[in-house]
CSV table of C-alpha atoms in Angstrom, one decimal:
chain,number,residue,atom,x,y,z
A,1,MET,CA,102.4,98.2,90.9
A,2,LEU,CA,104.3,99.0,94.4
A,3,LEU,CA,104.5,102.5,93.2
A,4,VAL,CA,101.0,102.6,92.0
A,5,ILE,CA,99.8,101.4,95.5
A,6,LEU,CA,101.7,103.8,97.4
A,7,ALA,CA,100.6,106.8,95.3
A,8,ASN,CA,96.9,105.4,95.8
A,9,ALA,CA,97.9,105.4,99.5
A,10,ALA,CA,99.0,109.2,99.4
A,11,VAL,CA,95.7,110.1,97.7
A,12,LEU,CA,93.7,108.5,100.0
A,13,GLY,CA,95.3,110.3,102.8
A,14,TRP,CA,95.3,113.6,100.9
A,15,ALA,CA,91.5,113.1,100.4
A,16,THR,CA,90.8,113.3,104.1
A,17,TYR,CA,91.7,116.8,104.0
A,18,GLY,CA,89.0,117.4,101.7
A,19,GLY,CA,89.0,121.2,100.1
A,20,SER,CA,88.9,122.0,96.5
A,21,ALA,CA,91.1,119.2,95.3
A,22,LEU,CA,88.8,116.6,96.4
A,23,PRO,CA,87.0,116.0,92.9
A,24,TYR,CA,90.2,115.8,91.3
A,25,LEU,CA,91.5,113.4,94.0
A,26,LEU,CA,88.4,111.0,93.3
A,27,LEU,CA,89.2,111.2,89.6
A,28,VAL,CA,92.9,110.0,90.3
A,29,GLU,CA,91.4,107.3,92.4
A,30,ARG,CA,89.2,106.1,89.6
A,31,LEU,CA,92.4,105.9,87.4
A,32,PHE,CA,94.0,103.8,90.2
A,33,ILE,CA,91.1,101.4,90.1
A,34,GLY,CA,91.4,101.2,86.5
A,35,VAL,CA,95.1,100.1,86.8
A,36,PHE,CA,94.3,97.6,89.2
A,37,VAL,CA,91.7,96.3,87.1
A,38,ILE,CA,93.6,95.9,84.2
A,39,GLU,CA,96.7,94.3,86.4
A,40,LEU,CA,94.2,91.5,87.5
A,41,ALA,CA,92.8,91.0,84.1
A,42,LEU,CA,96.3,90.3,82.6
A,43,LYS,CA,97.2,88.0,85.7
A,44,VAL,CA,94.1,86.1,85.1
A,45,TYR,CA,94.7,86.0,81.4
A,46,ALA,CA,98.5,84.7,82.1
A,47,TRP,CA,98.0,82.2,84.8
A,48,ARG,CA,94.4,80.8,83.9
A,49,GLY,CA,92.9,78.6,86.5
A,50,GLN,CA,96.4,78.7,88.5
A,51,TYR,CA,95.8,82.2,89.6
A,52,PHE,CA,93.3,81.3,92.2
A,53,ARG,CA,95.6,78.7,93.6
A,54,SER,CA,97.2,81.4,95.9
A,55,VAL,CA,95.8,82.9,98.9
A,56,TRP,CA,97.2,86.3,98.1
A,57,ASN,CA,95.8,86.4,94.6
A,58,TRP,CA,92.4,85.7,96.1
A,59,PHE,CA,93.2,88.7,98.5
A,60,ASP,CA,93.9,91.0,95.6
A,61,PHE,CA,91.0,89.7,93.6
A,62,LEU,CA,88.6,90.6,96.4
A,63,VAL,CA,90.4,94.1,97.4
A,64,VAL,CA,89.8,94.7,93.4
A,65,VAL,CA,86.3,93.6,93.1
A,66,VAL,CA,85.3,95.8,96.4
A,67,SER,CA,86.9,98.8,94.7
A,68,VAL,CA,84.8,98.5,91.6
A,69,ILE,CA,81.5,98.2,93.3
A,70,PRO,CA,79.7,101.8,93.3
A,71,ALA,CA,80.0,103.0,96.8
A,72,THR,CA,76.3,104.3,96.8
A,73,GLY,CA,73.0,103.6,98.6
A,74,PRO,CA,73.1,100.1,100.3
A,75,PHE,CA,76.8,99.6,99.2
A,76,SER,CA,77.9,102.9,100.7
A,77,VAL,CA,79.5,101.1,103.6
A,78,LEU,CA,82.3,99.5,101.0
A,79,ARG,CA,83.8,103.0,101.0
A,80,VAL,CA,85.4,102.1,104.1
A,81,LEU,CA,87.1,99.2,102.5
A,82,ARG,CA,88.9,101.3,100.0
A,83,VAL,CA,91.7,101.2,102.6
A,84,LEU,CA,92.0,97.8,101.7
A,85,ARG,CA,94.1,98.8,98.6
A,86,ILE,CA,96.8,100.1,100.9
A,87,LEU,CA,97.1,96.5,102.2
A,88,ARG,CA,97.8,95.2,98.6
A,89,ILE,CA,101.5,96.2,99.5
A,90,ILE,CA,101.8,93.0,101.7
A,91,SER,CA,101.0,90.8,98.8
A,92,VAL,CA,103.4,93.0,96.4
A,93,VAL,CA,106.2,92.5,98.7
A,94,PRO,CA,107.7,89.2,99.4
A,95,GLN,CA,109.3,90.0,102.7
A,96,MET,CA,106.1,91.1,103.9
A,97,ARG,CA,104.4,88.0,102.7
A,98,MET,CA,106.6,85.9,104.4
A,99,ILE,CA,106.0,87.8,107.7
A,100,ILE,CA,102.1,87.2,107.5
A,101,THR,CA,102.6,84.0,106.5
A,102,ALA,CA,104.8,83.3,109.6
A,103,LEU,CA,102.0,85.0,111.7
A,104,PHE,CA,99.4,82.7,110.5
A,105,ARG,CA,101.5,79.5,110.9
A,106,SER,CA,102.2,80.5,114.5
A,107,ALA,CA,98.7,80.8,115.4
A,108,PRO,CA,97.8,77.5,117.0
A,109,GLY,CA,101.1,78.0,119.3
A,110,MET,CA,100.1,81.5,120.0
A,111,GLY,CA,96.5,80.7,120.4
A,112,THR,CA,97.6,78.2,123.4
A,113,VAL,CA,100.0,80.8,124.8
A,114,ILE,CA,97.1,83.5,124.8
A,115,GLY,CA,94.8,81.2,126.3
A,116,LEU,CA,97.1,80.7,129.2
A,117,LEU,CA,97.3,84.5,129.4
A,118,LEU,CA,93.6,84.7,129.8
A,119,VAL,CA,93.3,82.1,132.3
A,120,ILE,CA,96.1,83.9,134.5
A,121,ILE,CA,94.3,87.4,133.7
A,122,TYR,CA,90.7,86.0,134.7
A,123,SER,CA,92.0,84.4,138.0
A,124,ALA,CA,93.8,87.3,138.8
A,125,ALA,CA,90.5,89.3,138.2
A,126,VAL,CA,88.6,87.1,140.6
A,127,LEU,CA,91.2,87.3,143.1
A,128,GLY,CA,91.6,91.1,142.8
A,129,HIS,CA,88.0,91.7,143.1
A,130,GLN,CA,87.7,89.7,146.3
A,131,LEU,CA,90.8,91.3,147.8
A,132,PHE,CA,90.3,94.9,147.0
A,133,GLY,CA,86.7,95.4,145.5
A,134,ALA,CA,85.4,96.7,148.9
A,135,ASN,CA,88.1,99.2,149.3
A,136,VAL,CA,89.0,100.2,145.9
A,137,PRO,CA,85.7,99.8,143.8
A,138,GLU,CA,86.7,102.4,141.2
A,139,TYR,CA,89.3,99.8,140.2
A,140,PHE,CA,88.0,96.6,141.4
A,141,GLY,CA,84.4,97.1,142.0
A,142,ASP,CA,83.2,94.3,139.5
A,143,LEU,CA,84.5,91.5,137.2
A,144,GLY,CA,84.6,93.8,134.3
A,145,THR,CA,86.2,96.9,136.0
A,146,THR,CA,88.6,94.5,137.4
A,147,LEU,CA,89.6,92.8,134.0
A,148,TYR,CA,89.9,96.4,132.5
A,149,THR,CA,92.2,97.4,135.3
A,150,LEU,CA,94.4,94.6,135.0
A,151,PHE,CA,94.7,95.0,131.4
A,152,LEU,CA,95.9,98.2,131.8
A,153,VAL,CA,98.4,97.0,134.6
A,154,MET,CA,99.6,94.3,132.2
A,155,THR,CA,100.6,97.2,129.7
A,156,THR,CA,102.2,98.7,132.5
A,157,GLU,CA,100.3,101.9,131.6
A,158,ASN,CA,99.8,104.2,134.6
A,159,TRP,CA,99.9,101.1,136.9
A,160,PRO,CA,101.5,103.0,139.8
A,161,ASP,CA,98.2,105.0,140.2
A,162,VAL,CA,96.2,101.8,140.6
A,163,ALA,CA,99.0,100.1,143.0
A,164,ASP,CA,99.0,103.5,145.1
A,165,ALA,CA,95.3,103.4,145.4
A,166,VAL,CA,95.4,99.8,146.7
A,167,ALA,CA,98.4,100.4,149.0
A,168,ALA,CA,96.4,103.3,150.8
A,169,HIS,CA,94.1,100.4,152.3
A,170,HIS,CA,96.4,97.3,151.8
A,171,PRO,CA,99.9,97.8,152.5
A,172,MET,CA,100.8,94.4,151.2
A,173,GLY,CA,99.0,94.8,147.9
A,174,TRP,CA,102.3,95.6,146.1
A,175,MET,CA,102.8,91.6,146.2
A,176,PHE,CA,99.7,91.0,144.0
A,177,PHE,CA,101.0,93.7,141.4
A,178,VAL,CA,104.7,92.5,141.2
A,179,LEU,CA,103.7,88.6,140.8
A,180,TYR,CA,101.0,89.5,138.0
A,181,ILE,CA,103.0,92.1,136.2
A,182,VAL,CA,106.0,89.3,136.2
A,183,LEU,CA,103.9,86.4,135.3
A,184,THR,CA,101.9,88.5,132.3
A,185,THR,CA,104.3,91.1,131.2
A,186,PHE,CA,107.6,89.3,131.5
A,187,ILE,CA,106.7,85.9,130.8
A,188,ILE,CA,103.7,85.2,128.9
A,189,LEU,CA,103.9,88.0,126.6
A,190,ASN,CA,107.6,87.1,125.8
A,191,LEU,CA,106.4,83.7,125.4
A,192,VAL,CA,104.1,84.8,122.4
A,193,ILE,CA,106.9,86.7,121.3
A,194,GLY,CA,109.1,83.7,121.1
A,195,VAL,CA,106.5,81.8,119.3
A,196,ILE,CA,106.1,84.3,116.5
A,197,VAL,CA,109.9,84.6,116.1
A,198,THR,CA,110.3,80.7,116.0
A,199,SER,CA,107.6,80.5,113.2
A,200,MET,CA,109.3,83.4,111.2
A,201,GLU,CA,112.7,81.4,111.6
A,202,GLN,CA,111.1,78.3,110.2
A,203,GLU,CA,109.5,80.2,107.3
A,204,VAL,CA,112.8,81.9,106.4
A,205,ASP,CA,114.4,78.4,106.3
A,206,LYS,CA,111.6,76.8,104.4
A,207,SER,CA,112.4,79.4,101.8
A,208,MET,CA,116.0,79.1,101.7
A,209,TRP,CA,115.7,75.1,101.8
A,210,ALA,CA,113.6,75.6,98.5
A,211,GLU,CA,116.2,78.0,97.1
A,212,ASP,CA,118.9,75.4,97.8
A,213,GLN,CA,117.0,72.6,96.5
A,214,GLU,CA,116.2,74.5,93.2
A,215,LEU,CA,120.1,75.3,93.0
A,216,GLU,CA,120.9,71.7,93.7
A,217,GLU,CA,118.7,70.6,91.1
A,218,ILE,CA,120.4,73.0,88.6
A,219,GLN,CA,123.9,71.9,89.5
A,220,HIS,CA,123.0,68.1,89.4
A,221,LYS,CA,121.5,68.6,85.9
A,222,ALA,CA,124.9,70.5,84.9
A,223,VAL,CA,127.1,67.5,86.5
A,224,MET,CA,125.1,64.9,84.5
A,225,ASP,CA,124.9,66.8,81.4
A,226,ARG,CA,129.0,67.1,81.9
A,227,LEU,CA,129.3,63.5,82.6
A,228,ALA,CA,127.6,62.4,79.7
A,229,GLU,CA,129.5,64.7,77.4
A,230,LEU,CA,132.8,63.2,78.9
A,231,SER,CA,131.5,59.6,78.2
A,232,GLN,CA,130.8,60.3,74.6
A,233,GLN,CA,134.6,61.6,74.5
A,234,VAL,CA,136.0,58.5,76.1
A,235,GLU,CA,134.1,56.3,73.8
A,236,ARG,CA,135.2,58.2,70.7
A,237,LEU,CA,138.8,58.0,72.2
A,238,GLU,CA,138.6,54.0,72.8
A,239,ARG,CA,137.4,53.7,69.2
A,240,LEU,CA,140.2,55.9,67.7
A,241,VAL,CA,142.7,53.6,69.6
A,242,ARG,CA,141.4,50.7,68.5
A,243,GLU,CA,141.3,51.7,65.0
A,244,ARG,CA,144.8,52.5,65.4
A,245,GLU,CA,145.8,49.2,66.8
A,246,GLY,CA,143.8,47.3,64.1
A,247,GLN,CA,141.1,46.0,66.6
A,248,PRO,CA,137.5,45.8,65.5
A,249,VAL,CA,135.5,48.7,66.2
A,250,SER,CA,132.1,48.2,67.7
A,251,PRO,CA,129.2,50.7,66.8
A,252,PRO,CA,128.7,53.8,68.8
A,253,GLY,CA,126.4,53.2,71.8
A,254,SER,CA,127.2,49.4,72.2
A,255,GLU,CA,128.6,47.4,74.7
A,256,ASN,CA,132.5,46.8,74.6
């Protein structure tokens, strides 16, 4: 199925070039949709109601349903959603599922850090407008323009141009940009990365712990089976010894 999804992605990309091959590509795309529908039907038949207990199965189900809806008339907008079939690679590859799951699990902590980032950007925008708005209106003329400027500065994209325009009127303006870049780019954004990395480590540890538990259960069962077998052998040996010594032999399984 991974190869089918990759081939479907290649066909979708090829179709963007149009040309005489477009009708054949559309036919091949219908074949891919047929394969996806058959796969979905087999999974639902095999797993019954358990199929819809997984979020990833719901995602695959919705993608296939959107694919079979005729993209004509009021549903023509659904043609854009064909690209979702490529995203099925995520649900097929376990490592990708792990990464996406870790991203969702990190959402609460990441939301807090991003909220702090927004507070800093907004405060810096108000301050920047008050300091530089009168002399550099092209970058700090109003709140919206200032927010956009500070977003560009945070990405370190062409920020020297903004700093030079401010420095022409405010020689000490460099302090504002240095402090802002250190807070946002080097501290807050790294906190976001740290939250994501921590969540991914927890997800990996959780998966490894589940595998360890399953392995320990198998080993425990094997040890208990071996102990039961050894116990039976000891009981047989005891009966043989007693028979040779002429002692009364208790029935198998009874207490001595």
